[in-house]
Amino acid sequence: MAKIILIYASMSGNTEEMADAIAAEVREAGEDLTVMEVTDADAADLAGYDGILLGAYTWGDGELPYEFLDFYDDMEGLDLSGTKAAVFGSCDSCYAQVGKAVDILIDRLRELGSDIVQEGLKVELTPSDSDKELCRAFGRNFVNSLVQGTALQQ
Ligand SMILES: Cc1cc2nc3c(=O)[nH]c(=O)nc-3n(C[C@H](O)[C@H](O)[C@H](O)COP(=O)(O)O)c2cc1C
C-alpha cells in the first residue's frame, strides 16, 4: 500500500472542496492517506511518503497563499527523489497569473527531485459537479501512477 500525504491551504473553502474530492477517491482506492492543512504540516516529513499531493489557491499577483510561505521555505534542501507528486488549486481567471501557486509548487517539487506524475489541476473558483469529477479523476490517476511505479520497481 502506498503512503500518501495531501497538504493544502484554502482561505474560502474552494481548494478544500477539491482536496475533499481527491482524498475521497484516494481512500476509495484503499491507499493510506494523511490529510493536513499546511499550517499543521512539517515540510521535513514529506520525504517519508511515496506520494505527495499539494493544494493551494493563488493569492496576491500570482503568489502562494501566505499560509504556504513557511512550508515552502522549509522545503529548501529536502531530497524528494523517489517520491511522486501532483498539485492542485482553485483560482480565478480574472487575474493575470491564473493559478500560479500550482505552478510554483510544481517547480519546487521538481527542483527537489520529486517526479510530477500529472499536470497541475486548476479549478475556477468553487468547484462545480464536473470539476469535482475532475478532482476525483485526478486522485484516481495519481494512485494509478503510484501503483504502476511500485509494480515497475518490483
Ligand atoms: C487578494 C486576492 C488575490 C488573488 N490573486 C489571484 C491570482 O493572482 N491568481 C488567481 O488565479 N487567483 C487569484 N485570486 C483568487 C483566489 O485564488 C480564488 O478566489 C480561490 O478560489 C480561493 O480559493 P480558496 O477558497 O481555496 O481560498 C485572488 C484572490 C484574492 C482575494
mmCIF file with all atom_site columns, C-alpha atoms and ligand atoms in Angstrom:
data_model
loop_
_atom_site.group_PDB
_atom_site.id
_atom_site.type_symbol
_atom_site.label_atom_id
_atom_site.label_alt_id
_atom_site.label_comp_id
_atom_site.label_asym_id
_atom_site.label_entity_id
_atom_site.label_seq_id
_atom_site.pdbx_PDB_ins_code
_atom_site.Cartn_x
_atom_site.Cartn_y
_atom_site.Cartn_z
_atom_site.occupancy
_atom_site.B_iso_or_equiv
_atom_site.pdbx_formal_charge
_atom_site.auth_seq_id
_atom_site.auth_comp_id
_atom_site.auth_asym_id
_atom_site.auth_atom_id
_atom_site.pdbx_PDB_model_num
ATOM   1   C CA  . MET A 1 1   ? 0.000   0.000  0.000   1.00 0.00 ? 1   MET A CA  1
ATOM   2   C CA  . ALA A 1 2   ? 1.369   3.419  -0.962  1.00 0.00 ? 2   ALA A CA  1
ATOM   3   C CA  . LYS A 1 3   ? 1.788   6.039  1.766   1.00 0.00 ? 3   LYS A CA  1
ATOM   4   C CA  . ILE A 1 4   ? 0.368   9.360  0.568   1.00 0.00 ? 4   ILE A CA  1
ATOM   5   C CA  . ILE A 1 5   ? 0.131   12.815 2.144   1.00 0.00 ? 5   ILE A CA  1
ATOM   6   C CA  . LEU A 1 6   ? -2.190  15.583 0.991   1.00 0.00 ? 6   LEU A CA  1
ATOM   7   C CA  . ILE A 1 7   ? -1.390  19.071 2.289   1.00 0.00 ? 7   ILE A CA  1
ATOM   8   C CA  . TYR A 1 8   ? -3.498  22.093 1.374   1.00 0.00 ? 8   TYR A CA  1
ATOM   9   C CA  . ALA A 1 9   ? -4.305  25.724 2.069   1.00 0.00 ? 9   ALA A CA  1
ATOM   10  C CA  . SER A 1 10  ? -7.751  27.156 1.491   1.00 0.00 ? 10  SER A CA  1
ATOM   11  C CA  . MET A 1 11  ? -8.992  30.543 2.621   1.00 0.00 ? 11  MET A CA  1
ATOM   12  C CA  . SER A 1 12  ? -12.625 30.430 1.495   1.00 0.00 ? 12  SER A CA  1
ATOM   13  C CA  . GLY A 1 13  ? -13.085 26.671 1.081   1.00 0.00 ? 13  GLY A CA  1
ATOM   14  C CA  . ASN A 1 14  ? -12.723 26.121 -2.678  1.00 0.00 ? 14  ASN A CA  1
ATOM   15  C CA  . THR A 1 15  ? -9.362  24.343 -2.568  1.00 0.00 ? 15  THR A CA  1
ATOM   16  C CA  . GLU A 1 16  ? -10.600 22.418 0.462   1.00 0.00 ? 16  GLU A CA  1
ATOM   17  C CA  . GLU A 1 17  ? -13.537 21.105 -1.601  1.00 0.00 ? 17  GLU A CA  1
ATOM   18  C CA  . MET A 1 18  ? -11.041 19.973 -4.243  1.00 0.00 ? 18  MET A CA  1
ATOM   19  C CA  . ALA A 1 19  ? -8.940  18.316 -1.516  1.00 0.00 ? 19  ALA A CA  1
ATOM   20  C CA  . ASP A 1 20  ? -12.011 16.502 -0.145  1.00 0.00 ? 20  ASP A CA  1
ATOM   21  C CA  . ALA A 1 21  ? -12.928 15.081 -3.579  1.00 0.00 ? 21  ALA A CA  1
ATOM   22  C CA  . ILE A 1 22  ? -9.349  13.995 -4.302  1.00 0.00 ? 22  ILE A CA  1
ATOM   23  C CA  . ALA A 1 23  ? -8.940  12.486 -0.821  1.00 0.00 ? 23  ALA A CA  1
ATOM   24  C CA  . ALA A 1 24  ? -12.206 10.541 -1.095  1.00 0.00 ? 24  ALA A CA  1
ATOM   25  C CA  . GLU A 1 25  ? -11.004 8.914  -4.301  1.00 0.00 ? 25  GLU A CA  1
ATOM   26  C CA  . VAL A 1 26  ? -7.543  8.082  -2.963  1.00 0.00 ? 26  VAL A CA  1
ATOM   27  C CA  . ARG A 1 27  ? -9.119  6.478  0.112   1.00 0.00 ? 27  ARG A CA  1
ATOM   28  C CA  . GLU A 1 28  ? -11.630 4.626  -2.050  1.00 0.00 ? 28  GLU A CA  1
ATOM   29  C CA  . ALA A 1 29  ? -8.656  3.100  -3.874  1.00 0.00 ? 29  ALA A CA  1
ATOM   30  C CA  . GLY A 1 30  ? -7.583  1.728  -0.485  1.00 0.00 ? 30  GLY A CA  1
ATOM   31  C CA  . GLU A 1 31  ? -4.437  3.800  -0.086  1.00 0.00 ? 31  GLU A CA  1
ATOM   32  C CA  . ASP A 1 32  ? -3.007  5.065  3.210   1.00 0.00 ? 32  ASP A CA  1
ATOM   33  C CA  . LEU A 1 33  ? -3.725  8.815  3.075   1.00 0.00 ? 33  LEU A CA  1
ATOM   34  C CA  . THR A 1 34  ? -2.889  11.554 5.588   1.00 0.00 ? 34  THR A CA  1
ATOM   35  C CA  . VAL A 1 35  ? -4.636  14.915 5.024   1.00 0.00 ? 35  VAL A CA  1
ATOM   36  C CA  . MET A 1 36  ? -3.395  18.113 6.691   1.00 0.00 ? 36  MET A CA  1
ATOM   37  C CA  . GLU A 1 37  ? -3.801  21.854 6.431   1.00 0.00 ? 37  GLU A CA  1
ATOM   38  C CA  . VAL A 1 38  ? -0.439  23.361 5.571   1.00 0.00 ? 38  VAL A CA  1
ATOM   39  C CA  . THR A 1 39  ? -0.250  25.287 8.843   1.00 0.00 ? 39  THR A CA  1
ATOM   40  C CA  . ASP A 1 40  ? -0.258  21.951 10.731  1.00 0.00 ? 40  ASP A CA  1
ATOM   41  C CA  . ALA A 1 41  ? 2.245   20.250 8.414   1.00 0.00 ? 41  ALA A CA  1
ATOM   42  C CA  . ASP A 1 42  ? 6.019   19.926 8.656   1.00 0.00 ? 42  ASP A CA  1
ATOM   43  C CA  . ALA A 1 43  ? 7.883   20.033 5.339   1.00 0.00 ? 43  ALA A CA  1
ATOM   44  C CA  . ALA A 1 44  ? 10.588  17.734 6.704   1.00 0.00 ? 44  ALA A CA  1
ATOM   45  C CA  . ASP A 1 45  ? 8.027   14.889 6.877   1.00 0.00 ? 45  ASP A CA  1
ATOM   46  C CA  . LEU A 1 46  ? 7.454   14.897 3.097   1.00 0.00 ? 46  LEU A CA  1
ATOM   47  C CA  . ALA A 1 47  ? 10.357  12.568 2.359   1.00 0.00 ? 47  ALA A CA  1
ATOM   48  C CA  . GLY A 1 48  ? 8.665   9.836  4.413   1.00 0.00 ? 48  GLY A CA  1
ATOM   49  C CA  . TYR A 1 49  ? 5.854   9.443  1.863   1.00 0.00 ? 49  TYR A CA  1
ATOM   50  C CA  . ASP A 1 50  ? 5.636   7.687  -1.509  1.00 0.00 ? 50  ASP A CA  1
ATOM   51  C CA  . GLY A 1 51  ? 3.112   10.190 -2.827  1.00 0.00 ? 51  GLY A CA  1
ATOM   52  C CA  . ILE A 1 52  ? 2.756   13.937 -2.204  1.00 0.00 ? 52  ILE A CA  1
ATOM   53  C CA  . LEU A 1 53  ? -0.350  15.945 -3.113  1.00 0.00 ? 53  LEU A CA  1
ATOM   54  C CA  . LEU A 1 54  ? -0.203  19.706 -2.541  1.00 0.00 ? 54  LEU A CA  1
ATOM   55  C CA  . GLY A 1 55  ? -3.181  22.037 -2.905  1.00 0.00 ? 55  GLY A CA  1
ATOM   56  C CA  . ALA A 1 56  ? -3.069  25.844 -2.875  1.00 0.00 ? 56  ALA A CA  1
ATOM   57  C CA  . TYR A 1 57  ? -5.200  28.726 -4.047  1.00 0.00 ? 57  TYR A CA  1
ATOM   58  C CA  . THR A 1 58  ? -3.356  31.640 -5.657  1.00 0.00 ? 58  THR A CA  1
ATOM   59  C CA  . TRP A 1 59  ? -3.017  34.935 -3.822  1.00 0.00 ? 59  TRP A CA  1
ATOM   60  C CA  . GLY A 1 60  ? -1.767  38.475 -4.494  1.00 0.00 ? 60  GLY A CA  1
ATOM   61  C CA  . ASP A 1 61  ? -0.433  38.876 -8.009  1.00 0.00 ? 61  ASP A CA  1
ATOM   62  C CA  . GLY A 1 62  ? 0.172   35.203 -8.802  1.00 0.00 ? 62  GLY A CA  1
ATOM   63  C CA  . GLU A 1 63  ? 1.643   34.296 -5.411  1.00 0.00 ? 63  GLU A CA  1
ATOM   64  C CA  . LEU A 1 64  ? 1.498   31.433 -2.955  1.00 0.00 ? 64  LEU A CA  1
ATOM   65  C CA  . PRO A 1 65  ? -1.042  31.906 -0.173  1.00 0.00 ? 65  PRO A CA  1
ATOM   66  C CA  . TYR A 1 66  ? 0.616   33.333 2.925   1.00 0.00 ? 66  TYR A CA  1
ATOM   67  C CA  . GLU A 1 67  ? -0.162  30.134 4.866   1.00 0.00 ? 67  GLU A CA  1
ATOM   68  C CA  . PHE A 1 68  ? 2.164   28.252 2.488   1.00 0.00 ? 68  PHE A CA  1
ATOM   69  C CA  . LEU A 1 69  ? 5.198   30.561 2.779   1.00 0.00 ? 69  LEU A CA  1
ATOM   70  C CA  . ASP A 1 70  ? 6.916   28.969 5.796   1.00 0.00 ? 70  ASP A CA  1
ATOM   71  C CA  . PHE A 1 71  ? 6.274   25.479 4.449   1.00 0.00 ? 71  PHE A CA  1
ATOM   72  C CA  . TYR A 1 72  ? 7.669   26.475 1.047   1.00 0.00 ? 72  TYR A CA  1
ATOM   73  C CA  . ASP A 1 73  ? 10.815  27.895 2.674   1.00 0.00 ? 73  ASP A CA  1
ATOM   74  C CA  . ASP A 1 74  ? 11.210  24.802 4.857   1.00 0.00 ? 74  ASP A CA  1
ATOM   75  C CA  . MET A 1 75  ? 11.130  22.597 1.743   1.00 0.00 ? 75  MET A CA  1
ATOM   76  C CA  . GLU A 1 76  ? 14.505  24.035 0.763   1.00 0.00 ? 76  GLU A CA  1
ATOM   77  C CA  . GLY A 1 77  ? 17.202  21.381 0.628   1.00 0.00 ? 77  GLY A CA  1
ATOM   78  C CA  . LEU A 1 78  ? 14.888  18.359 1.045   1.00 0.00 ? 78  LEU A CA  1
ATOM   79  C CA  . ASP A 1 79  ? 15.682  15.305 -1.049  1.00 0.00 ? 79  ASP A CA  1
ATOM   80  C CA  . LEU A 1 80  ? 12.362  14.165 -2.520  1.00 0.00 ? 80  LEU A CA  1
ATOM   81  C CA  . SER A 1 81  ? 13.824  11.812 -5.105  1.00 0.00 ? 81  SER A CA  1
ATOM   82  C CA  . GLY A 1 82  ? 11.825  8.595  -5.198  1.00 0.00 ? 82  GLY A CA  1
ATOM   83  C CA  . THR A 1 83  ? 8.562   10.415 -4.406  1.00 0.00 ? 83  THR A CA  1
ATOM   84  C CA  . LYS A 1 84  ? 5.753   11.093 -6.862  1.00 0.00 ? 84  LYS A CA  1
ATOM   85  C CA  . ALA A 1 85  ? 3.750   14.279 -6.649  1.00 0.00 ? 85  ALA A CA  1
ATOM   86  C CA  . ALA A 1 86  ? 0.906   16.328 -8.088  1.00 0.00 ? 86  ALA A CA  1
ATOM   87  C CA  . VAL A 1 87  ? -0.506  19.782 -7.319  1.00 0.00 ? 87  VAL A CA  1
ATOM   88  C CA  . PHE A 1 88  ? -3.984  21.326 -7.467  1.00 0.00 ? 88  PHE A CA  1
ATOM   89  C CA  . GLY A 1 89  ? -5.725  24.537 -6.500  1.00 0.00 ? 89  GLY A CA  1
ATOM   90  C CA  . SER A 1 90  ? -8.619  26.858 -7.012  1.00 0.00 ? 90  SER A CA  1
ATOM   91  C CA  . CYS A 1 91  ? -8.008  30.049 -8.955  1.00 0.00 ? 91  CYS A CA  1
ATOM   92  C CA  . ASP A 1 92  ? -9.745  32.966 -10.642 1.00 0.00 ? 92  ASP A CA  1
ATOM   93  C CA  . SER A 1 93  ? -9.255  33.751 -14.311 1.00 0.00 ? 93  SER A CA  1
ATOM   94  C CA  . CYS A 1 94  ? -9.962  37.453 -13.674 1.00 0.00 ? 94  CYS A CA  1
ATOM   95  C CA  . TYR A 1 95  ? -6.352  37.664 -12.507 1.00 0.00 ? 95  TYR A CA  1
ATOM   96  C CA  . ALA A 1 96  ? -3.377  37.816 -14.875 1.00 0.00 ? 96  ALA A CA  1
ATOM   97  C CA  . GLN A 1 97  ? -1.499  34.904 -13.276 1.00 0.00 ? 97  GLN A CA  1
ATOM   98  C CA  . VAL A 1 98  ? -4.186  32.237 -13.197 1.00 0.00 ? 98  VAL A CA  1
ATOM   99  C CA  . GLY A 1 99  ? -3.491  29.528 -10.633 1.00 0.00 ? 99  GLY A CA  1
ATOM   100 C CA  . LYS A 1 100 ? 0.199   30.444 -10.467 1.00 0.00 ? 100 LYS A CA  1
ATOM   101 C CA  . ALA A 1 101 ? 0.556   28.918 -6.971  1.00 0.00 ? 101 ALA A CA  1
ATOM   102 C CA  . VAL A 1 102 ? 0.043   25.489 -8.575  1.00 0.00 ? 102 VAL A CA  1
ATOM   103 C CA  . ASP A 1 103 ? 2.929   26.158 -10.980 1.00 0.00 ? 103 ASP A CA  1
ATOM   104 C CA  . ILE A 1 104 ? 5.174   27.495 -8.190  1.00 0.00 ? 104 ILE A CA  1
ATOM   105 C CA  . LEU A 1 105 ? 4.674   24.335 -6.128  1.00 0.00 ? 105 LEU A CA  1
ATOM   106 C CA  . ILE A 1 106 ? 5.237   22.057 -9.123  1.00 0.00 ? 106 ILE A CA  1
ATOM   107 C CA  . ASP A 1 107 ? 8.552   23.823 -9.821  1.00 0.00 ? 107 ASP A CA  1
ATOM   108 C CA  . ARG A 1 108 ? 9.587   23.476 -6.181  1.00 0.00 ? 108 ARG A CA  1
ATOM   109 C CA  . LEU A 1 109 ? 8.780   19.757 -6.012  1.00 0.00 ? 109 LEU A CA  1
ATOM   110 C CA  . ARG A 1 110 ? 10.620  19.113 -9.296  1.00 0.00 ? 110 ARG A CA  1
ATOM   111 C CA  . GLU A 1 111 ? 13.652  21.034 -8.085  1.00 0.00 ? 111 GLU A CA  1
ATOM   112 C CA  . LEU A 1 112 ? 13.757  18.744 -5.004  1.00 0.00 ? 112 LEU A CA  1
ATOM   113 C CA  . GLY A 1 113 ? 13.702  15.597 -7.143  1.00 0.00 ? 113 GLY A CA  1
ATOM   114 C CA  . SER A 1 114 ? 10.043  14.602 -6.944  1.00 0.00 ? 114 SER A CA  1
ATOM   115 C CA  . ASP A 1 115 ? 8.504   13.049 -10.042 1.00 0.00 ? 115 ASP A CA  1
ATOM   116 C CA  . ILE A 1 116 ? 5.498   15.152 -11.120 1.00 0.00 ? 116 ILE A CA  1
ATOM   117 C CA  . VAL A 1 117 ? 3.174   12.483 -12.459 1.00 0.00 ? 117 VAL A CA  1
ATOM   118 C CA  . GLN A 1 118 ? 0.387   14.649 -13.820 1.00 0.00 ? 118 GLN A CA  1
ATOM   119 C CA  . GLU A 1 119 ? -0.415  18.168 -14.920 1.00 0.00 ? 119 GLU A CA  1
ATOM   120 C CA  . GLY A 1 120 ? -1.490  20.578 -12.177 1.00 0.00 ? 120 GLY A CA  1
ATOM   121 C CA  . LEU A 1 121 ? -5.261  20.782 -11.718 1.00 0.00 ? 121 LEU A CA  1
ATOM   122 C CA  . LYS A 1 122 ? -6.615  24.345 -11.648 1.00 0.00 ? 122 LYS A CA  1
ATOM   123 C CA  . VAL A 1 123 ? -10.308 24.866 -10.965 1.00 0.00 ? 123 VAL A CA  1
ATOM   124 C CA  . GLU A 1 124 ? -12.102 28.169 -11.413 1.00 0.00 ? 124 GLU A CA  1
ATOM   125 C CA  . LEU A 1 125 ? -13.380 29.368 -8.001  1.00 0.00 ? 125 LEU A CA  1
ATOM   126 C CA  . THR A 1 126 ? -15.897 26.967 -6.371  1.00 0.00 ? 126 THR A CA  1
ATOM   127 C CA  . PRO A 1 127 ? -15.678 23.504 -7.930  1.00 0.00 ? 127 PRO A CA  1
ATOM   128 C CA  . SER A 1 128 ? -18.808 22.577 -9.922  1.00 0.00 ? 128 SER A CA  1
ATOM   129 C CA  . ASP A 1 129 ? -20.041 18.970 -10.044 1.00 0.00 ? 129 ASP A CA  1
ATOM   130 C CA  . SER A 1 130 ? -17.992 18.386 -13.200 1.00 0.00 ? 130 SER A CA  1
ATOM   131 C CA  . ASP A 1 131 ? -14.942 19.988 -11.560 1.00 0.00 ? 131 ASP A CA  1
ATOM   132 C CA  . LYS A 1 132 ? -15.379 17.605 -8.633  1.00 0.00 ? 132 LYS A CA  1
ATOM   133 C CA  . GLU A 1 133 ? -15.414 14.718 -11.083 1.00 0.00 ? 133 GLU A CA  1
ATOM   134 C CA  . LEU A 1 134 ? -12.117 16.087 -12.482 1.00 0.00 ? 134 LEU A CA  1
ATOM   135 C CA  . CYS A 1 135 ? -10.776 16.122 -8.922  1.00 0.00 ? 135 CYS A CA  1
ATOM   136 C CA  . ARG A 1 136 ? -11.798 12.507 -8.389  1.00 0.00 ? 136 ARG A CA  1
ATOM   137 C CA  . ALA A 1 137 ? -10.146 11.531 -11.694 1.00 0.00 ? 137 ALA A CA  1
ATOM   138 C CA  . PHE A 1 138 ? -7.036  13.444 -10.555 1.00 0.00 ? 138 PHE A CA  1
ATOM   139 C CA  . GLY A 1 139 ? -6.978  11.338 -7.356  1.00 0.00 ? 139 GLY A CA  1
ATOM   140 C CA  . ARG A 1 140 ? -7.521  8.094  -9.273  1.00 0.00 ? 140 ARG A CA  1
ATOM   141 C CA  . ASN A 1 141 ? -4.779  8.880  -11.796 1.00 0.00 ? 141 ASN A CA  1
ATOM   142 C CA  . PHE A 1 142 ? -2.407  9.752  -9.004  1.00 0.00 ? 142 PHE A CA  1
ATOM   143 C CA  . VAL A 1 143 ? -2.974  6.412  -7.281  1.00 0.00 ? 143 VAL A CA  1
ATOM   144 C CA  . ASN A 1 144 ? -2.565  4.602  -10.609 1.00 0.00 ? 144 ASN A CA  1
ATOM   145 C CA  . SER A 1 145 ? 0.769   6.324  -11.222 1.00 0.00 ? 145 SER A CA  1
ATOM   146 C CA  . LEU A 1 146 ? 1.974   5.350  -7.773  1.00 0.00 ? 146 LEU A CA  1
ATOM   147 C CA  . VAL A 1 147 ? 0.836   1.764  -8.019  1.00 0.00 ? 147 VAL A CA  1
ATOM   148 C CA  . GLN A 1 148 ? 2.255   1.311  -11.524 1.00 0.00 ? 148 GLN A CA  1
ATOM   149 C CA  . GLY A 1 149 ? 5.537   2.857  -10.346 1.00 0.00 ? 149 GLY A CA  1
ATOM   150 C CA  . THR A 1 150 ? 5.688   0.393  -7.458  1.00 0.00 ? 150 THR A CA  1
ATOM   151 C CA  . ALA A 1 151 ? 4.884   -2.513 -9.759  1.00 0.00 ? 151 ALA A CA  1
ATOM   152 C CA  . LEU A 1 152 ? 7.607   -1.474 -12.208 1.00 0.00 ? 152 LEU A CA  1
ATOM   153 C CA  . GLN A 1 153 ? 10.221  -1.440 -9.466  1.00 0.00 ? 153 GLN A CA  1
ATOM   154 C CA  . GLN A 1 154 ? 9.399   -4.999 -8.330  1.00 0.00 ? 154 GLN A CA  1
HETATM 155 C C1  . LIG B 2 .   ? -6.496  39.468 -2.998  1.00 0.00 ? 1   LIG B C1  1
HETATM 156 C C2  . LIG B 2 .   ? -6.677  38.266 -3.899  1.00 0.00 ? 1   LIG B C2  1
HETATM 157 C C3  . LIG B 2 .   ? -5.726  37.991 -4.854  1.00 0.00 ? 1   LIG B C3  1
HETATM 158 C C4  . LIG B 2 .   ? -5.890  36.908 -5.729  1.00 0.00 ? 1   LIG B C4  1
HETATM 159 N N1  . LIG B 2 .   ? -4.946  36.678 -6.712  1.00 0.00 ? 1   LIG B N1  1
HETATM 160 C C5  . LIG B 2 .   ? -5.138  35.662 -7.589  1.00 0.00 ? 1   LIG B C5  1
HETATM 161 C C6  . LIG B 2 .   ? -4.203  35.426 -8.644  1.00 0.00 ? 1   LIG B C6  1
HETATM 162 O O1  . LIG B 2 .   ? -3.192  36.113 -8.811  1.00 0.00 ? 1   LIG B O1  1
HETATM 163 N N2  . LIG B 2 .   ? -4.439  34.389 -9.491  1.00 0.00 ? 1   LIG B N2  1
HETATM 164 C C7  . LIG B 2 .   ? -5.538  33.585 -9.377  1.00 0.00 ? 1   LIG B C7  1
HETATM 165 O O2  . LIG B 2 .   ? -5.693  32.677 -10.189 1.00 0.00 ? 1   LIG B O2  1
HETATM 166 N N3  . LIG B 2 .   ? -6.450  33.792 -8.384  1.00 0.00 ? 1   LIG B N3  1
HETATM 167 C C8  . LIG B 2 .   ? -6.271  34.805 -7.501  1.00 0.00 ? 1   LIG B C8  1
HETATM 168 N N4  . LIG B 2 .   ? -7.184  35.016 -6.501  1.00 0.00 ? 1   LIG B N4  1
HETATM 169 C C9  . LIG B 2 .   ? -8.396  34.180 -6.462  1.00 0.00 ? 1   LIG B C9  1
HETATM 170 C C10 . LIG B 2 .   ? -8.355  33.014 -5.479  1.00 0.00 ? 1   LIG B C10 1
HETATM 171 O O3  . LIG B 2 .   ? -7.293  32.125 -5.771  1.00 0.00 ? 1   LIG B O3  1
HETATM 172 C C11 . LIG B 2 .   ? -9.703  32.303 -5.593  1.00 0.00 ? 1   LIG B C11 1
HETATM 173 O O4  . LIG B 2 .   ? -10.677 33.121 -5.008  1.00 0.00 ? 1   LIG B O4  1
HETATM 174 C C12 . LIG B 2 .   ? -9.744  30.933 -4.974  1.00 0.00 ? 1   LIG B C12 1
HETATM 175 O O5  . LIG B 2 .   ? -10.978 30.325 -5.329  1.00 0.00 ? 1   LIG B O5  1
HETATM 176 C C13 . LIG B 2 .   ? -9.609  30.948 -3.474  1.00 0.00 ? 1   LIG B C13 1
HETATM 177 O O6  . LIG B 2 .   ? -9.545  29.595 -3.063  1.00 0.00 ? 1   LIG B O6  1
HETATM 178 P P1  . LIG B 2 .   ? -9.921  29.100 -1.584  1.00 0.00 ? 1   LIG B P1  1
HETATM 179 O O7  . LIG B 2 .   ? -11.437 29.132 -1.477  1.00 0.00 ? 1   LIG B O7  1
HETATM 180 O O8  . LIG B 2 .   ? -9.392  27.720 -1.521  1.00 0.00 ? 1   LIG B O8  1
HETATM 181 O O9  . LIG B 2 .   ? -9.289  30.033 -0.619  1.00 0.00 ? 1   LIG B O9  1
HETATM 182 C C14 . LIG B 2 .   ? -7.030  36.087 -5.623  1.00 0.00 ? 1   LIG B C14 1
HETATM 183 C C15 . LIG B 2 .   ? -7.987  36.362 -4.629  1.00 0.00 ? 1   LIG B C15 1
HETATM 184 C C16 . LIG B 2 .   ? -7.814  37.427 -3.781  1.00 0.00 ? 1   LIG B C16 1
HETATM 185 C C17 . LIG B 2 .   ? -8.877  37.717 -2.736  1.00 0.00 ? 1   LIG B C17 1
#
